[in-house]
């Protein structure tokens, strides 16, 4: 599956915009302490969710199917994010 240029730019901008939130929070508070590795992992997870959604919805025929795929991809992203944050396993 190839991603066209506009979609790729959109995914990069969305990922960067989301990562600005912890970057600004780090500047304002000492409670958040992210390193470079944290930003790389977060960027990989967030950016990877976009192509995953696009790949899984290529054959979706209804809005309901696309919404279900979106919720599933978001749930997987959040589960991985929470697991990495808590670090139980």
CSV table of C-alpha atoms in Angstrom, one decimal:
chain,number,residue,atom,x,y,z
A,1,UNK,CA,0.0,0.0,0.0
A,2,UNK,CA,1.4,3.3,-1.0
A,3,UNK,CA,0.5,6.5,0.9
A,4,UNK,CA,0.3,9.6,-1.3
A,5,UNK,CA,2.2,12.7,-0.4
A,6,UNK,CA,-0.7,14.7,1.1
A,7,UNK,CA,-1.7,11.9,3.4
A,8,UNK,CA,1.9,11.4,4.6
A,9,UNK,CA,2.2,15.2,5.3
A,10,UNK,CA,-1.1,15.1,7.2
A,11,UNK,CA,0.1,12.2,9.3
A,12,UNK,CA,3.4,13.9,10.1
A,13,UNK,CA,1.6,17.1,11.1
A,14,UNK,CA,-0.9,15.3,13.3
A,15,UNK,CA,1.9,13.4,15.0
A,16,UNK,CA,4.0,16.5,15.6
A,17,UNK,CA,0.9,18.4,16.9
A,18,UNK,CA,0.1,15.7,19.4
A,19,UNK,CA,3.8,15.5,20.5
A,20,UNK,CA,3.8,19.2,21.2
A,21,UNK,CA,1.5,18.7,24.2
A,22,UNK,CA,4.1,16.8,26.3
A,23,UNK,CA,6.9,19.0,24.9
A,24,UNK,CA,5.1,22.1,26.2
A,25,UNK,CA,4.1,20.3,29.5
A,26,UNK,CA,7.8,19.5,30.1
A,27,UNK,CA,8.7,23.2,29.9
A,28,UNK,CA,5.9,24.2,32.3
A,29,UNK,CA,6.2,21.4,34.9
A,30,UNK,CA,8.7,19.2,36.6
A,31,UNK,CA,6.1,16.4,36.9
A,32,UNK,CA,6.7,15.2,33.3
A,33,UNK,CA,10.2,14.0,32.4
A,34,UNK,CA,10.3,12.6,28.9
A,35,UNK,CA,13.6,11.8,27.2
A,36,UNK,CA,14.4,11.5,23.5
A,37,UNK,CA,13.5,7.8,23.6
A,38,UNK,CA,10.1,8.6,24.9
A,39,UNK,CA,9.4,11.0,22.1
A,40,UNK,CA,10.6,8.5,19.5
A,41,UNK,CA,8.4,5.7,20.9
A,42,UNK,CA,5.4,8.0,21.1
A,43,UNK,CA,6.0,9.3,17.6
A,44,UNK,CA,6.3,5.7,16.2
A,45,UNK,CA,3.0,4.7,17.9
A,46,UNK,CA,1.1,7.7,16.9
A,47,UNK,CA,2.4,7.8,13.3
A,48,UNK,CA,2.0,4.0,13.0
A,49,UNK,CA,-1.7,4.3,13.9
A,50,UNK,CA,-2.4,6.3,10.7
A,51,UNK,CA,-1.2,3.9,8.1
A,52,UNK,CA,-2.7,1.0,10.1
A,53,UNK,CA,-6.1,2.7,9.9
A,54,UNK,CA,-5.7,3.4,6.2
A,55,UNK,CA,-4.6,-0.2,5.5
A,56,UNK,CA,-7.5,-1.7,7.4
A,57,UNK,CA,-10.1,0.5,5.9
A,58,UNK,CA,-9.2,0.0,2.3
A,59,UNK,CA,-11.9,-2.6,1.9
A,60,UNK,CA,-14.4,-1.1,4.3
A,61,UNK,CA,-17.6,-0.3,2.5
A,62,UNK,CA,-19.6,1.6,5.2
A,63,UNK,CA,-19.0,4.4,7.7
A,64,UNK,CA,-19.8,1.9,10.5
A,65,UNK,CA,-16.9,-0.4,9.4
A,66,UNK,CA,-14.5,2.6,9.2
A,67,UNK,CA,-15.6,3.8,12.7
A,68,UNK,CA,-15.1,0.3,14.1
A,69,UNK,CA,-11.6,0.1,12.6
A,70,UNK,CA,-10.9,3.6,14.0
A,71,UNK,CA,-12.0,2.6,17.5
A,72,UNK,CA,-10.0,-0.6,17.3
A,73,UNK,CA,-6.8,1.1,16.2
A,74,UNK,CA,-7.2,3.8,18.9
A,75,UNK,CA,-7.9,1.1,21.5
A,76,UNK,CA,-4.7,-0.8,20.5
A,77,UNK,CA,-2.7,2.5,20.5
A,78,UNK,CA,-4.0,3.4,24.0
A,79,UNK,CA,-3.4,-0.2,25.4
A,80,UNK,CA,0.2,-0.2,24.1
A,81,UNK,CA,0.7,3.4,25.4
A,82,UNK,CA,-0.6,2.5,28.9
A,83,UNK,CA,1.4,-0.6,29.0
A,84,UNK,CA,4.6,1.3,28.2
A,85,UNK,CA,3.7,4.0,30.8
A,86,UNK,CA,3.0,1.6,33.6
A,87,UNK,CA,5.6,-1.0,32.7
A,88,UNK,CA,4.0,-4.0,34.4
A,89,UNK,CA,5.3,-6.6,31.9
